[in-house]
């Protein structure tokens, strides 16, 4: 029965992910909604079991391995000055502002600090999709944004790994494996074996492990518990968008880029998507944040993931050459 429910979760998650793309949204949004529909918030057909949790953890490792495998160090070196400034300011501003907002709204300091790490991340896949759609992937603009996104995700992953030891008091599978998987993917990229591993993990991830990971987050998302947190979620969402946009804009301007290009780059860094969800899951695994408290963060991540492409598309379209 448990395996049958996992198959149901995978099928519905994949279908809703594809539907979301058809409707112009991110696939991640559809996959999360599939879990919400099947889980405790609505139908309660599928419960989060130990097996689902284990498969989701494997999904996180594969996702981070593939991210490392997809990172091009040569391209990053070409734009290291701009991408480093964008990444650093794109991390520092949310790390400073988001915890302050959480504390002012009554959350304890540990949860508030964790929120800063969560919203320091950037979704590479969603930005990649919009860049490809606008035919900007092979341009300097695309290279700078992707390099900066990779760098700030590395910073966020390292911060989360340290965080899970210092505040979570442990470093289990959820804490260390994502960073190790990313590093392994990055290091073996130059070898022929990487092509075979990349194709294999992409196939297994896309049709099995990734839907389980994103769907499992939706399963445990307690929407009823967020009904009295709507104002807080709206505030968090606005700040999540503005902190990344302003921080990245400032970093781009310091690197000598024009205001229009800097704004487009800032927009390209807004989406938190899969990376923020990975960090939230690490936080839950490490005991830093509870399932209930993570709900507000997950909904905020979903909102940034929906809004980011809407901001990116017109700004990217107007950029001729950075």
mmCIF file of C-alpha atoms in Angstrom:
data_model
loop_
_atom_site.group_PDB
_atom_site.id
_atom_site.type_symbol
_atom_site.label_atom_id
_atom_site.label_comp_id
_atom_site.label_asym_id
_atom_site.label_seq_id
_atom_site.Cartn_x
_atom_site.Cartn_y
_atom_site.Cartn_z
ATOM 1 C CA UNK A 1 0.000 0.000 0.000
ATOM 2 C CA UNK A 2 2.843 2.369 0.915
ATOM 3 C CA UNK A 3 4.516 1.853 -2.474
ATOM 4 C CA UNK A 4 1.202 2.355 -4.282
ATOM 5 C CA UNK A 5 0.685 5.697 -2.525
ATOM 6 C CA UNK A 6 4.196 6.742 -3.554
ATOM 7 C CA UNK A 7 3.323 5.958 -7.188
ATOM 8 C CA UNK A 8 0.141 8.067 -6.839
ATOM 9 C CA UNK A 9 2.217 10.915 -5.378
ATOM 10 C CA UNK A 10 4.737 10.721 -8.243
ATOM 11 C CA UNK A 11 2.090 10.641 -10.995
ATOM 12 C CA UNK A 12 -0.003 13.508 -9.608
ATOM 13 C CA UNK A 13 3.104 15.568 -8.838
ATOM 14 C CA UNK A 14 4.497 15.149 -12.357
ATOM 15 C CA UNK A 15 1.118 15.931 -13.971
ATOM 16 C CA UNK A 16 0.518 19.084 -11.910
ATOM 17 C CA UNK A 17 4.113 20.163 -12.529
ATOM 18 C CA UNK A 18 3.567 19.909 -16.286
ATOM 19 C CA UNK A 19 0.221 21.708 -15.980
ATOM 20 C CA UNK A 20 1.872 24.551 -14.070
ATOM 21 C CA UNK A 21 4.421 24.979 -16.882
ATOM 22 C CA UNK A 22 1.595 25.033 -19.457
ATOM 23 C CA UNK A 23 -0.074 27.799 -17.457
ATOM 24 C CA UNK A 24 3.150 29.820 -17.387
ATOM 25 C CA UNK A 25 4.230 29.008 -13.827
ATOM 26 C CA UNK A 26 7.241 27.127 -12.485
ATOM 27 C CA UNK A 27 7.096 23.327 -12.428
ATOM 28 C CA UNK A 28 8.107 23.433 -8.743
ATOM 29 C CA UNK A 29 4.903 25.330 -7.880
ATOM 30 C CA UNK A 30 2.738 22.631 -9.486
ATOM 31 C CA UNK A 31 4.670 19.874 -7.732
ATOM 32 C CA UNK A 32 4.270 21.533 -4.338
ATOM 33 C CA UNK A 33 0.548 22.006 -4.949
ATOM 34 C CA UNK A 34 0.225 18.299 -5.771
ATOM 35 C CA UNK A 35 1.529 17.464 -2.309
ATOM 36 C CA UNK A 36 -0.792 20.030 -0.718
ATOM 37 C CA UNK A 37 -3.818 18.494 -2.492
ATOM 38 C CA UNK A 38 -2.879 14.898 -1.618
ATOM 39 C CA UNK A 39 -1.697 15.673 1.915
ATOM 40 C CA UNK A 40 -3.133 16.738 5.254
ATOM 41 C CA UNK A 41 -4.265 20.171 4.053
ATOM 42 C CA UNK A 42 -6.909 18.821 1.629
ATOM 43 C CA UNK A 43 -7.608 15.203 0.600
ATOM 44 C CA UNK A 44 -5.344 13.473 3.157
ATOM 45 C CA UNK A 45 -4.832 10.531 0.764
ATOM 46 C CA UNK A 46 -1.047 10.322 1.155
ATOM 47 C CA UNK A 47 0.802 10.642 4.460
ATOM 48 C CA UNK A 48 4.493 11.422 4.856
ATOM 49 C CA UNK A 49 6.039 8.066 5.818
ATOM 50 C CA UNK A 50 9.597 7.087 6.712
ATOM 51 C CA UNK A 51 10.044 5.685 3.187
ATOM 52 C CA UNK A 52 8.855 8.909 1.539
ATOM 53 C CA UNK A 53 11.172 10.869 3.827
ATOM 54 C CA UNK A 54 14.151 8.676 2.847
ATOM 55 C CA UNK A 55 13.388 8.957 -0.890
ATOM 56 C CA UNK A 56 12.984 12.730 -0.517
ATOM 57 C CA UNK A 57 16.417 12.933 1.152
ATOM 58 C CA UNK A 58 17.908 11.002 -1.774
ATOM 59 C CA UNK A 59 16.110 13.451 -4.083
ATOM 60 C CA UNK A 60 17.789 16.386 -2.304
ATOM 61 C CA UNK A 61 21.223 14.763 -2.735
ATOM 62 C CA UNK A 62 20.602 14.090 -6.440
ATOM 63 C CA UNK A 63 19.305 17.622 -6.993
ATOM 64 C CA UNK A 64 22.418 19.132 -5.415
ATOM 65 C CA UNK A 65 24.723 16.705 -7.267
ATOM 66 C CA UNK A 66 23.145 17.749 -10.562
ATOM 67 C CA UNK A 67 23.453 21.445 -9.616
ATOM 68 C CA UNK A 68 27.176 20.946 -9.047
ATOM 69 C CA UNK A 69 27.481 19.016 -12.290
ATOM 70 C CA UNK A 70 25.722 21.836 -14.172
ATOM 71 C CA UNK A 71 27.967 24.574 -12.738
ATOM 72 C CA UNK A 72 30.553 25.874 -15.201
ATOM 73 C CA UNK A 73 33.649 27.080 -13.344
ATOM 74 C CA UNK A 74 35.219 28.506 -16.510
ATOM 75 C CA UNK A 75 32.241 30.767 -17.160
ATOM 76 C CA UNK A 76 32.147 31.752 -13.485
ATOM 77 C CA UNK A 77 35.823 32.780 -13.612
ATOM 78 C CA UNK A 78 35.142 35.036 -16.616
ATOM 79 C CA UNK A 79 32.619 37.072 -14.618
ATOM 80 C CA UNK A 80 34.010 36.512 -11.129
ATOM 81 C CA UNK A 81 34.102 40.193 -10.107
ATOM 82 C CA UNK A 82 30.493 40.973 -10.994
ATOM 83 C CA UNK A 83 29.033 37.629 -9.948
ATOM 84 C CA UNK A 84 30.858 37.686 -6.578
ATOM 85 C CA UNK A 85 29.610 41.185 -5.731
ATOM 86 C CA UNK A 86 26.063 40.280 -6.789
ATOM 87 C CA UNK A 87 26.130 37.024 -4.827
ATOM 88 C CA UNK A 88 27.543 38.584 -1.647
ATOM 89 C CA UNK A 89 25.134 41.529 -1.536
ATOM 90 C CA UNK A 90 22.294 39.263 -2.656
ATOM 91 C CA UNK A 91 22.990 37.117 0.421
ATOM 92 C CA UNK A 92 23.880 39.816 2.969
ATOM 93 C CA UNK A 93 20.746 41.956 2.547
ATOM 94 C CA UNK A 94 18.178 39.157 3.112
ATOM 95 C CA UNK A 95 20.349 37.657 5.886
ATOM 96 C CA UNK A 96 20.153 40.997 7.722
ATOM 97 C CA UNK A 97 16.578 42.024 6.942
ATOM 98 C CA UNK A 98 14.583 38.769 7.066
ATOM 99 C CA UNK A 99 15.574 37.783 10.631
ATOM 100 C CA UNK A 100 14.684 41.289 11.838
ATOM 101 C CA UNK A 101 11.222 40.984 10.256
ATOM 102 C CA UNK A 102 10.669 37.551 11.818
ATOM 103 C CA UNK A 103 11.703 38.782 15.277
ATOM 104 C CA UNK A 104 9.468 41.870 15.032
ATOM 105 C CA UNK A 105 6.542 39.610 14.115
ATOM 106 C CA UNK A 106 7.048 37.473 17.224
ATOM 107 C CA UNK A 107 9.195 34.544 16.045
ATOM 108 C CA UNK A 108 12.039 33.370 18.253
ATOM 109 C CA UNK A 109 15.630 34.261 17.359
ATOM 110 C CA UNK A 110 16.625 30.771 16.181
ATOM 111 C CA UNK A 111 13.771 30.579 13.665
ATOM 112 C CA UNK A 112 14.463 34.180 12.596
ATOM 113 C CA UNK A 113 18.155 33.489 11.918
ATOM 114 C CA UNK A 114 17.228 30.338 10.022
ATOM 115 C CA UNK A 115 14.840 32.403 7.858
ATOM 116 C CA UNK A 116 17.783 34.608 6.894
ATOM 117 C CA UNK A 117 19.640 31.567 5.547
ATOM 118 C CA UNK A 118 16.545 30.247 3.734
ATOM 119 C CA UNK A 119 15.942 33.498 1.863
ATOM 120 C CA UNK A 120 19.622 33.962 1.030
ATOM 121 C CA UNK A 121 19.291 31.196 -1.594
ATOM 122 C CA UNK A 122 18.382 31.593 -5.273
ATOM 123 C CA UNK A 123 16.638 29.157 -7.597
ATOM 124 C CA UNK A 124 18.963 28.408 -10.514
ATOM 125 C CA UNK A 125 16.453 26.291 -12.456
ATOM 126 C CA UNK A 126 13.707 28.922 -12.634
ATOM 127 C CA UNK A 127 16.100 31.696 -13.682
ATOM 128 C CA UNK A 128 17.643 29.305 -16.219
ATOM 129 C CA UNK A 129 14.217 28.603 -17.759
ATOM 130 C CA UNK A 130 13.389 32.315 -18.178
ATOM 131 C CA UNK A 131 16.849 33.100 -19.613
ATOM 132 C CA UNK A 132 16.442 30.286 -22.144
ATOM 133 C CA UNK A 133 12.944 31.473 -23.088
ATOM 134 C CA UNK A 134 14.211 35.039 -23.648
ATOM 135 C CA UNK A 135 17.266 33.731 -25.565
ATOM 136 C CA UNK A 136 19.608 35.338 -23.021
ATOM 137 C CA UNK A 137 21.264 32.158 -21.770
ATOM 138 C CA UNK A 138 24.386 32.493 -23.936
ATOM 139 C CA UNK A 139 24.798 36.227 -23.258
ATOM 140 C CA UNK A 140 26.958 37.934 -20.623
ATOM 141 C CA UNK A 141 23.756 38.756 -18.721
ATOM 142 C CA UNK A 142 22.872 35.064 -18.509
ATOM 143 C CA UNK A 143 26.401 34.060 -17.505
ATOM 144 C CA UNK A 144 26.598 36.689 -14.750
ATOM 145 C CA UNK A 145 23.197 35.791 -13.281
ATOM 146 C CA UNK A 146 23.853 32.048 -13.294
ATOM 147 C CA UNK A 147 27.351 32.479 -11.848
ATOM 148 C CA UNK A 148 25.999 34.736 -9.087
ATOM 149 C CA UNK A 149 23.134 32.325 -8.361
ATOM 150 C CA UNK A 150 25.554 29.406 -8.037
ATOM 151 C CA UNK A 151 27.854 31.391 -5.738
ATOM 152 C CA UNK A 152 25.070 32.542 -3.435
ATOM 153 C CA UNK A 153 23.695 28.994 -3.258
ATOM 154 C CA UNK A 154 27.136 27.747 -2.236
ATOM 155 C CA UNK A 155 27.257 30.442 0.476
ATOM 156 C CA UNK A 156 23.733 29.494 1.627
ATOM 157 C CA UNK A 157 24.577 25.767 1.692
ATOM 158 C CA UNK A 158 27.741 26.336 3.725
ATOM 159 C CA UNK A 159 25.840 28.622 6.115
ATOM 160 C CA UNK A 160 23.111 25.997 6.498
ATOM 161 C CA UNK A 161 25.625 23.234 7.165
ATOM 162 C CA UNK A 162 27.254 25.291 9.933
ATOM 163 C CA UNK A 163 23.845 26.357 11.193
ATOM 164 C CA UNK A 164 22.607 22.784 11.514
ATOM 165 C CA UNK A 165 25.577 21.966 13.757
ATOM 166 C CA UNK A 166 25.527 25.108 15.904
ATOM 167 C CA UNK A 167 21.766 25.557 16.325
ATOM 168 C CA UNK A 168 20.428 22.145 15.381
ATOM 169 C CA UNK A 169 23.013 20.417 17.504
ATOM 170 C CA UNK A 170 23.471 17.703 14.908
ATOM 171 C CA UNK A 171 24.677 17.072 11.375
ATOM 172 C CA UNK A 172 22.741 14.123 10.053
ATOM 173 C CA UNK A 173 21.960 13.055 6.504
ATOM 174 C CA UNK A 174 19.928 16.172 5.880
ATOM 175 C CA UNK A 175 22.669 18.523 6.993
ATOM 176 C CA UNK A 176 25.869 17.393 5.291
ATOM 177 C CA UNK A 177 24.852 15.381 2.230
ATOM 178 C CA UNK A 178 23.542 18.293 0.072
ATOM 179 C CA UNK A 179 26.819 20.206 0.366
ATOM 180 C CA UNK A 180 28.895 17.065 -0.259
ATOM 181 C CA UNK A 181 26.719 16.097 -3.259
ATOM 182 C CA UNK A 182 27.081 19.582 -4.766
ATOM 183 C CA UNK A 183 30.870 19.518 -4.272
ATOM 184 C CA UNK A 184 31.214 16.033 -5.800
ATOM 185 C CA UNK A 185 29.189 17.123 -8.840
ATOM 186 C CA UNK A 186 31.398 20.198 -9.231
ATOM 187 C CA UNK A 187 34.653 18.219 -8.933
ATOM 188 C CA UNK A 188 33.847 15.352 -11.317
ATOM 189 C CA UNK A 189 32.390 17.610 -14.030
ATOM 190 C CA UNK A 190 35.602 17.476 -16.099
ATOM 191 C CA UNK A 191 35.638 13.662 -16.299
ATOM 192 C CA UNK A 192 33.893 11.593 -18.994
ATOM 193 C CA UNK A 193 32.056 9.677 -16.280
ATOM 194 C CA UNK A 194 30.199 12.908 -15.426
ATOM 195 C CA UNK A 195 28.171 12.735 -18.670
ATOM 196 C CA UNK A 196 26.850 9.263 -17.882
ATOM 197 C CA UNK A 197 26.158 10.111 -14.244
ATOM 198 C CA UNK A 198 24.486 13.366 -15.275
ATOM 199 C CA UNK A 199 22.102 11.631 -17.690
ATOM 200 C CA UNK A 200 21.339 8.851 -15.225
ATOM 201 C CA UNK A 201 20.676 11.119 -12.244
ATOM 202 C CA UNK A 202 18.641 13.536 -14.350
ATOM 203 C CA UNK A 203 16.380 10.746 -15.582
ATOM 204 C CA UNK A 204 15.978 9.130 -12.157
ATOM 205 C CA UNK A 205 15.500 12.509 -10.508
ATOM 206 C CA UNK A 206 13.016 13.918 -12.996
ATOM 207 C CA UNK A 207 10.700 10.889 -13.013
ATOM 208 C CA UNK A 208 11.083 9.568 -9.481
ATOM 209 C CA UNK A 209 13.108 11.328 -6.783
ATOM 210 C CA UNK A 210 12.400 15.032 -7.516
ATOM 211 C CA UNK A 211 8.600 14.622 -7.623
ATOM 212 C CA UNK A 212 8.784 12.755 -4.301
ATOM 213 C CA UNK A 213 10.920 15.502 -2.746
ATOM 214 C CA UNK A 214 8.761 18.438 -3.839
ATOM 215 C CA UNK A 215 5.530 16.510 -3.342
ATOM 216 C CA UNK A 216 6.574 15.461 0.175
ATOM 217 C CA UNK A 217 7.001 19.107 1.171
ATOM 218 C CA UNK A 218 3.432 19.784 0.077
ATOM 219 C CA UNK A 219 2.226 16.725 2.006
ATOM 220 C CA UNK A 220 3.429 18.185 5.293
ATOM 221 C CA UNK A 221 2.427 21.780 4.519
ATOM 222 C CA UNK A 222 -0.252 22.651 7.075
ATOM 223 C CA UNK A 223 -2.209 25.354 5.243
ATOM 224 C CA UNK A 224 -4.917 25.662 7.941
ATOM 225 C CA UNK A 225 -2.205 26.608 10.446
ATOM 226 C CA UNK A 226 -1.189 29.555 8.242
ATOM 227 C CA UNK A 227 -4.678 31.122 8.161
ATOM 228 C CA UNK A 228 -3.778 33.501 10.993
ATOM 229 C CA UNK A 229 -0.393 34.236 9.433
ATOM 230 C CA UNK A 230 -1.593 35.784 6.169
ATOM 231 C CA UNK A 231 -0.350 39.303 7.019
ATOM 232 C CA UNK A 232 3.021 37.891 8.087
ATOM 233 C CA UNK A 233 3.309 35.850 4.865
ATOM 234 C CA UNK A 234 2.517 38.944 2.757
ATOM 235 C CA UNK A 235 5.197 40.938 4.623
ATOM 236 C CA UNK A 236 7.726 38.108 4.296
ATOM 237 C CA UNK A 237 6.982 37.757 0.571
ATOM 238 C CA UNK A 238 7.427 41.481 -0.142
ATOM 239 C CA UNK A 239 10.669 41.567 1.848
ATOM 240 C CA UNK A 240 11.944 38.332 0.251
ATOM 241 C CA UNK A 241 11.473 39.877 -3.203
ATOM 242 C CA UNK A 242 12.859 43.329 -2.334
ATOM 243 C CA UNK A 243 15.892 42.177 -0.329
ATOM 244 C CA UNK A 244 17.211 39.944 -3.086
ATOM 245 C CA UNK A 245 16.344 42.472 -5.822
ATOM 246 C CA UNK A 246 17.955 45.431 -4.017
ATOM 247 C CA UNK A 247 20.970 43.506 -2.735
ATOM 248 C CA UNK A 248 21.789 42.031 -6.148
ATOM 249 C CA UNK A 249 21.120 45.387 -7.859
ATOM 250 C CA UNK A 250 23.596 47.095 -5.526
ATOM 251 C CA UNK A 251 26.226 44.402 -6.171
ATOM 252 C CA UNK A 252 25.757 44.760 -9.930
ATOM 253 C CA UNK A 253 26.049 48.548 -9.782
ATOM 254 C CA UNK A 254 29.266 48.283 -7.751
ATOM 255 C CA UNK A 255 30.626 46.110 -10.571
ATOM 256 C CA UNK A 256 30.029 48.923 -13.062
ATOM 257 C CA UNK A 257 26.921 47.551 -14.779
ATOM 258 C CA UNK A 258 24.160 49.868 -15.994
ATOM 259 C CA UNK A 259 20.972 50.388 -13.974
ATOM 260 C CA UNK A 260 18.813 48.495 -16.490
ATOM 261 C CA UNK A 261 21.140 45.484 -16.488
ATOM 262 C CA UNK A 262 21.517 45.630 -12.682
ATOM 263 C CA UNK A 263 17.715 45.647 -12.287
ATOM 264 C CA UNK A 264 17.367 42.665 -14.631
ATOM 265 C CA UNK A 265 20.064 40.808 -12.684
ATOM 266 C CA UNK A 266 18.306 41.626 -9.395
ATOM 267 C CA UNK A 267 15.064 40.221 -10.783
ATOM 268 C CA UNK A 268 16.901 37.118 -11.927
ATOM 269 C CA UNK A 269 18.015 36.445 -8.346
ATOM 270 C CA UNK A 270 14.570 36.818 -6.711
ATOM 271 C CA UNK A 271 13.176 33.281 -7.045
ATOM 272 C CA UNK A 272 14.033 30.989 -4.127
ATOM 273 C CA UNK A 273 12.455 27.818 -5.561
ATOM 274 C CA UNK A 274 14.083 24.447 -5.054
ATOM 275 C CA UNK A 275 17.205 25.680 -3.208
ATOM 276 C CA UNK A 276 15.240 27.384 -0.422
ATOM 277 C CA UNK A 277 13.064 24.263 -0.119
ATOM 278 C CA UNK A 278 16.192 22.117 0.247
ATOM 279 C CA UNK A 279 17.422 24.402 3.045
ATOM 280 C CA UNK A 280 14.027 24.315 4.787
ATOM 281 C CA UNK A 281 14.101 20.515 4.649
ATOM 282 C CA UNK A 282 17.614 20.493 6.115
ATOM 283 C CA UNK A 283 16.354 22.759 8.897
ATOM 284 C CA UNK A 284 13.497 20.366 9.672
ATOM 285 C CA UNK A 285 15.835 17.336 9.603
ATOM 286 C CA UNK A 286 18.297 19.078 11.928
ATOM 287 C CA UNK A 287 15.604 20.120 14.398
ATOM 288 C CA UNK A 288 16.113 23.852 13.815
ATOM 289 C CA UNK A 289 12.519 24.483 12.739
ATOM 290 C CA UNK A 290 9.283 22.512 13.144
ATOM 291 C CA UNK A 291 6.950 21.400 10.335
ATOM 292 C CA UNK A 292 4.329 23.951 11.467
ATOM 293 C CA UNK A 293 6.739 26.885 11.620
ATOM 294 C CA UNK A 294 8.193 25.962 8.237
ATOM 295 C CA UNK A 295 4.781 26.391 6.563
ATOM 296 C CA UNK A 296 5.013 30.198 6.428
ATOM 297 C CA UNK A 297 8.462 29.953 4.855
ATOM 298 C CA UNK A 298 7.322 27.401 2.268
ATOM 299 C CA UNK A 299 4.325 29.539 1.234
ATOM 300 C CA UNK A 300 6.632 32.578 0.956
ATOM 301 C CA UNK A 301 9.040 30.562 -1.211
ATOM 302 C CA UNK A 302 6.114 29.545 -3.437
ATOM 303 C CA UNK A 303 5.084 33.199 -3.818
ATOM 304 C CA UNK A 304 8.596 34.313 -4.816
ATOM 305 C CA UNK A 305 8.742 31.406 -7.261
ATOM 306 C CA UNK A 306 5.484 32.537 -8.898
ATOM 307 C CA UNK A 307 6.293 36.268 -8.917
ATOM 308 C CA UNK A 308 9.953 36.098 -10.043
ATOM 309 C CA UNK A 309 9.343 35.030 -13.690
ATOM 310 C CA UNK A 310 6.673 37.747 -14.018
ATOM 311 C CA UNK A 311 9.292 40.340 -13.031
ATOM 312 C CA UNK A 312 12.122 38.774 -15.035
ATOM 313 C CA UNK A 313 10.453 38.397 -18.430
ATOM 314 C CA UNK A 314 9.826 42.100 -19.293
ATOM 315 C CA UNK A 315 13.185 43.178 -17.841
ATOM 316 C CA UNK A 316 15.169 40.514 -19.739
ATOM 317 C CA UNK A 317 13.278 41.306 -22.924
ATOM 318 C CA UNK A 318 14.434 44.937 -22.856
ATOM 319 C CA UNK A 319 18.125 44.078 -22.430
ATOM 320 C CA UNK A 320 20.021 44.055 -25.715
ATOM 321 C CA UNK A 321 23.586 43.495 -24.493
ATOM 322 C CA UNK A 322 24.851 43.858 -20.940
#
